[in-house]
mmCIF file of C-alpha atoms in Angstrom:
data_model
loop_
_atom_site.group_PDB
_atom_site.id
_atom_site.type_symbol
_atom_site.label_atom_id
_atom_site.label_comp_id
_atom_site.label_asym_id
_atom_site.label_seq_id
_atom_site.Cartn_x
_atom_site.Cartn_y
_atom_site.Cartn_z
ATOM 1 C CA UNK I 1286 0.000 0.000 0.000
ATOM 2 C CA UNK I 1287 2.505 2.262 0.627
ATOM 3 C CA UNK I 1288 4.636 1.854 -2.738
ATOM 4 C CA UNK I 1289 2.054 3.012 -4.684
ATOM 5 C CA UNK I 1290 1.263 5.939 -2.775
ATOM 6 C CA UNK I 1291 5.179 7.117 -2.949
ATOM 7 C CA UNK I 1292 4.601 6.559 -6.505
ATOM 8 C CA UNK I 1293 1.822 8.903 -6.508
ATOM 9 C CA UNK I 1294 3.791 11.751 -4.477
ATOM 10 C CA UNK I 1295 7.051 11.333 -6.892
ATOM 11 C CA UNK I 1296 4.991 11.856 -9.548
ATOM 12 C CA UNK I 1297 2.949 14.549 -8.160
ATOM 13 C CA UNK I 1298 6.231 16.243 -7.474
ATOM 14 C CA UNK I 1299 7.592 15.535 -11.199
ATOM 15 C CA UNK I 1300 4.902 16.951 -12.562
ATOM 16 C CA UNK I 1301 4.393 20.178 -9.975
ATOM 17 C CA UNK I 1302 8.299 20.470 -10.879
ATOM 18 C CA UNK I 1303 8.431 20.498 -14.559
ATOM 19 C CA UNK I 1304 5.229 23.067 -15.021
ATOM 20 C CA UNK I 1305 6.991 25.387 -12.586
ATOM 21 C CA UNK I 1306 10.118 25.581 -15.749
ATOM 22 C CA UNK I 1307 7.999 27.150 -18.144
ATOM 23 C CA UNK I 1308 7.974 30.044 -19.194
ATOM 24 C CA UNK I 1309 4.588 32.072 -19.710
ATOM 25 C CA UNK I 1310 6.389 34.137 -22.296
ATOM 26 C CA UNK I 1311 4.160 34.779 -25.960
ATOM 27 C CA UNK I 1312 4.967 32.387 -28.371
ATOM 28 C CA UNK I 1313 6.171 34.586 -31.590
ATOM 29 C CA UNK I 1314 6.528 32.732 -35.712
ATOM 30 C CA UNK I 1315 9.531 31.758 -36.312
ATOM 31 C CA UNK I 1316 9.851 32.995 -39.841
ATOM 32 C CA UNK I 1317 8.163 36.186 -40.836
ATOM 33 C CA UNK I 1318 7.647 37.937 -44.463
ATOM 34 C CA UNK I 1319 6.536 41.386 -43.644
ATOM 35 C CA UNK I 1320 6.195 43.204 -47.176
ATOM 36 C CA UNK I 1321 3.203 45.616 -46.923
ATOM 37 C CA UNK I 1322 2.398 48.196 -44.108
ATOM 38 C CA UNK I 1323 -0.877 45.997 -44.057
ATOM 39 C CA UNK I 1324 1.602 42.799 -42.764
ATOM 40 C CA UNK I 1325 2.865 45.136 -39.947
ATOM 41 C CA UNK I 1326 -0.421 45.793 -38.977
ATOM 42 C CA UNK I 1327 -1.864 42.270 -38.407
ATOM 43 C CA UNK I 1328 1.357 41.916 -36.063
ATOM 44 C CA UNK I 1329 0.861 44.813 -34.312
ATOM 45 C CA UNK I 1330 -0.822 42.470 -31.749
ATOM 46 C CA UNK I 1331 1.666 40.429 -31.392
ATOM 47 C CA UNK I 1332 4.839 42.916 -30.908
ATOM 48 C CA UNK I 1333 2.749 44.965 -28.434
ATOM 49 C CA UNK I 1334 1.994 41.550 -26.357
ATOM 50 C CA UNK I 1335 6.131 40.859 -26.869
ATOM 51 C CA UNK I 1336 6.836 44.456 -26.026
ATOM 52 C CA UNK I 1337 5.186 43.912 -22.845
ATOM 53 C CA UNK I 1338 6.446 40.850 -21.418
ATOM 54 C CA UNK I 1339 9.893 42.004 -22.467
ATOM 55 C CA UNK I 1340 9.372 45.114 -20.085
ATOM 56 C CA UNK I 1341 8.473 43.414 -16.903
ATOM 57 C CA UNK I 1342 10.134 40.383 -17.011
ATOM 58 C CA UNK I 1343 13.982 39.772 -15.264
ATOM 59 C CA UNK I 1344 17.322 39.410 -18.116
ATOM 60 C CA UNK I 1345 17.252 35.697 -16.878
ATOM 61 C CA UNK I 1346 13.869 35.247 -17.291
ATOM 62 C CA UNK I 1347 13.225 32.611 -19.776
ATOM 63 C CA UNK I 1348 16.858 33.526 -21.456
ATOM 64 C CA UNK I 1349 15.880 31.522 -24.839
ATOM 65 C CA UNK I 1350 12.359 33.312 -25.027
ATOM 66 C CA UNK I 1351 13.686 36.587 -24.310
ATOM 67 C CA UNK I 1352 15.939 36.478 -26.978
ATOM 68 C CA UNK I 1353 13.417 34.886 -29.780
ATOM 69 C CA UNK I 1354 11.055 37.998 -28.864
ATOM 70 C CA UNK I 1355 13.769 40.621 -28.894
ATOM 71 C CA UNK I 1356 14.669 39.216 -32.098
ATOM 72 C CA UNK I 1357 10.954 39.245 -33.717
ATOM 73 C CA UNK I 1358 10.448 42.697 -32.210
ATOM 74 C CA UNK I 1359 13.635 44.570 -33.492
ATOM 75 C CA UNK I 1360 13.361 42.967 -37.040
ATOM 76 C CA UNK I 1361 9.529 44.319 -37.102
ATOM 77 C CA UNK I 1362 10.959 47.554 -35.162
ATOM 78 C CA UNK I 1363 13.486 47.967 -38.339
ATOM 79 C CA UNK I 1364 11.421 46.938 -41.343
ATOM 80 C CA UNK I 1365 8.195 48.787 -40.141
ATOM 81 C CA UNK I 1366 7.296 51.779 -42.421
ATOM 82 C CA UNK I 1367 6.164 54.692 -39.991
ATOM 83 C CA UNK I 1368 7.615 53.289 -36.526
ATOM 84 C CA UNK I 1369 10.603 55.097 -35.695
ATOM 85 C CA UNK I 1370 12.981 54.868 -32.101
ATOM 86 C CA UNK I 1371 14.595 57.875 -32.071
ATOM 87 C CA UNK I 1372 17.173 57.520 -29.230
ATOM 88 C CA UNK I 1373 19.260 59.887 -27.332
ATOM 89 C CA UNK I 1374 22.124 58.164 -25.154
ATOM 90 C CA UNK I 1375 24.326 60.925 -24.619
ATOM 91 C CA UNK I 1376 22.969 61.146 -20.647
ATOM 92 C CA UNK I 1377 22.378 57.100 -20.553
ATOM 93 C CA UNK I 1378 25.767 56.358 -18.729
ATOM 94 C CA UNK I 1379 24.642 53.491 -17.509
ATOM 95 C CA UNK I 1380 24.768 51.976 -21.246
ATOM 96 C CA UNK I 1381 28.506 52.119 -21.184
ATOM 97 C CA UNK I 1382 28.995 49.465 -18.266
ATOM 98 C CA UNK I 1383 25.783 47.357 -19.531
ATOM 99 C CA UNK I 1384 25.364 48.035 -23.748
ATOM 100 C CA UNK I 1385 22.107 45.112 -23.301
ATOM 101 C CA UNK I 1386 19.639 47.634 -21.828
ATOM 102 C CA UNK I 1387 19.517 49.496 -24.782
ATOM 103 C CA UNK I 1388 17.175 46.805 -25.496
ATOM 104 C CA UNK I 1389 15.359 47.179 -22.485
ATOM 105 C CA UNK I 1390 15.088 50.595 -23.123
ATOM 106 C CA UNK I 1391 14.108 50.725 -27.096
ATOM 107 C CA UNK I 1392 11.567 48.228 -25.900
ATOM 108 C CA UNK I 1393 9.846 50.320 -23.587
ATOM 109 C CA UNK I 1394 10.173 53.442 -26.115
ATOM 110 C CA UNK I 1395 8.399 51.079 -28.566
ATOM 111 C CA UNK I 1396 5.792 49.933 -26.674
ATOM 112 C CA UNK I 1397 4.981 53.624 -25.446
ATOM 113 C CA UNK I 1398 4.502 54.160 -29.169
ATOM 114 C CA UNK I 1399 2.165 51.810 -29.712
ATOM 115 C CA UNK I 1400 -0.150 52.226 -26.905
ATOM 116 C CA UNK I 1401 0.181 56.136 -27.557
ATOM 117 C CA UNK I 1402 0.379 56.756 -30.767
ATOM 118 C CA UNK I 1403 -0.990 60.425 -30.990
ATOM 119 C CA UNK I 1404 2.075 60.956 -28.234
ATOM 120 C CA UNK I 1405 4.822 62.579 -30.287
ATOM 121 C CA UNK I 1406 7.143 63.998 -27.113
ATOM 122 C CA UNK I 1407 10.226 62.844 -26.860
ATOM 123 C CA UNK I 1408 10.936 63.436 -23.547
ATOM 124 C CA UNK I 1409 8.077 61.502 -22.765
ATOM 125 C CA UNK I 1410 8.989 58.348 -25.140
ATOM 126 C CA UNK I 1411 12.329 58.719 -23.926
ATOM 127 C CA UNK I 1412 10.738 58.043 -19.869
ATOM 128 C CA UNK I 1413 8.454 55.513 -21.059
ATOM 129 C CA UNK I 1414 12.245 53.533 -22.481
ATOM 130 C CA UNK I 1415 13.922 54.817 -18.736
ATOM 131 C CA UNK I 1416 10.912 53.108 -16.668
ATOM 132 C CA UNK I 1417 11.166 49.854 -18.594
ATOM 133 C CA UNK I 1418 14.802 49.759 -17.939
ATOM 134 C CA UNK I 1419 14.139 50.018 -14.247
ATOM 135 C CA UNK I 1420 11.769 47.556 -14.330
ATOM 136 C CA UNK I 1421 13.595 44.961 -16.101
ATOM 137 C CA UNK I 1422 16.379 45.807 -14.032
ATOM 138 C CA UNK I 1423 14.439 45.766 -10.693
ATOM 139 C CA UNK I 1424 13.440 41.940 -11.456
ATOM 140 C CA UNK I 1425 17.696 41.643 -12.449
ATOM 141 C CA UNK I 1426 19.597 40.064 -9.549
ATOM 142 C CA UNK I 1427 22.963 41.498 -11.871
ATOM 143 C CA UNK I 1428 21.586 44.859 -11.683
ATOM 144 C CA UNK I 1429 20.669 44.808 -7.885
ATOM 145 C CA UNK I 1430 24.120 46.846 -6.637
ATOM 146 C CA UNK I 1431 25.098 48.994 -9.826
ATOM 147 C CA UNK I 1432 26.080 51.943 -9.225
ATOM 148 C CA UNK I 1433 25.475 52.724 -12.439
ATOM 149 C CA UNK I 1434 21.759 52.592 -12.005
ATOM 150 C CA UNK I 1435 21.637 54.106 -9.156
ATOM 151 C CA UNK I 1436 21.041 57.832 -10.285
ATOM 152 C CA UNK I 1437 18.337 56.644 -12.956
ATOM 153 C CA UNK I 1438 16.241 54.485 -9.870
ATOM 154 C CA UNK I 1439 16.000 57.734 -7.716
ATOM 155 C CA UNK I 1440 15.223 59.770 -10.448
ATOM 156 C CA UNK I 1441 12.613 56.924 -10.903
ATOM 157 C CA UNK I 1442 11.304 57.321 -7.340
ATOM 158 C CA UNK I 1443 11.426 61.329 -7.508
ATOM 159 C CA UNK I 1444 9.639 60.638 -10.738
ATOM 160 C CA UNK I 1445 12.387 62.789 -12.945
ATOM 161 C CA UNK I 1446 12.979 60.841 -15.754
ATOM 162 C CA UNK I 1447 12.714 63.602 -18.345
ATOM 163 C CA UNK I 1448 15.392 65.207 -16.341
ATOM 164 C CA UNK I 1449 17.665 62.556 -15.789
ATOM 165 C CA UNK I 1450 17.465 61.222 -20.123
ATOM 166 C CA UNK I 1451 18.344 64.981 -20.744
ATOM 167 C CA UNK I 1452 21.657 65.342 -18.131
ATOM 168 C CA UNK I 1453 19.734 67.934 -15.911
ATOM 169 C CA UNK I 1454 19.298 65.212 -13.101
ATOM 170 C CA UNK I 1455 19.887 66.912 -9.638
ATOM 171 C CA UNK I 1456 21.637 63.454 -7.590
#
């Protein structure tokens, strides 16, 4: 009797285990053909829901996914016909000591874009790229002690973004 019951827990356990690896990240085509502004439309859906997990989810979550949607979004980022990322770094010091974040931080600019299209302010695009960058890097254990990103987290919590992406940022 009590074999298979210790059966039963092992498995239980197996299977608890294995659905706690995967990743709830959206699943993007592997091979895309966008030719007309009509293709970039249909997935519009699609980069906006990759956008968005790729803005509040940790570097080391889901590695493999992370870089299969960064891949899908910057190749319909660079193809698409009126979506533009204009990007200032000059201020972005923080890019010199970790160059991936200006992933982070195109993604966030992006999906600002999308969800406010009408929005044509830089300053504000350029906060909306800033937040996701201290997001991604809140949920970072790498990124926990940079000093790097510590002036852009206060001017996150003093909510001065616009200040700090332009070089006027008071520390």
């Amino acid at each position: 009797m009590l074999k298979p019951f210790v059966a039963f827990i092992c498995c239980f356990y197996i299977v608890l285990f294995c659905s706690a690896q995967t990743c709830d990240a959206p699943l993007v085509p592997i091979a895309v053909d966008w030719q007309e502004k009509q293709d970039f439309d249909e997935a519009e859906g699609k980069v906006k829901e990759s956008l968005k997990w790729l803005c509040s989810h940790g570097m080391k979550d889901c590695t493999d996914d992370r870089e299969s949607l960064n891949s899908y979004v910057m190749l319909w980022l660079s193809a698409h016909p009126t979506v533009k990322i204009e990007l200032n770094t000059e201020h972005l010091s923080f890019l010199d000591s970790d160059p991936e974040l200006l992933f982070v931080m195109i993604h966030g600019m992006a999906l600002f874009q999308l969800l406010e299209p009408k929005e044509k302010d830089a300053d504000l695009i350029h906060q909306a790229g800033l937040k996701a960058v201290v997001e991604v890097t809140t949920q970072t254990k790498k990124y926990a002690f940079k000093k790097e990103l510590k002036p852009l987290r206060k001017a996150a919590r003093k909510d001065d973004l616009v200040a700090y992406s332009k070089g006027e940022y008071k520390k």
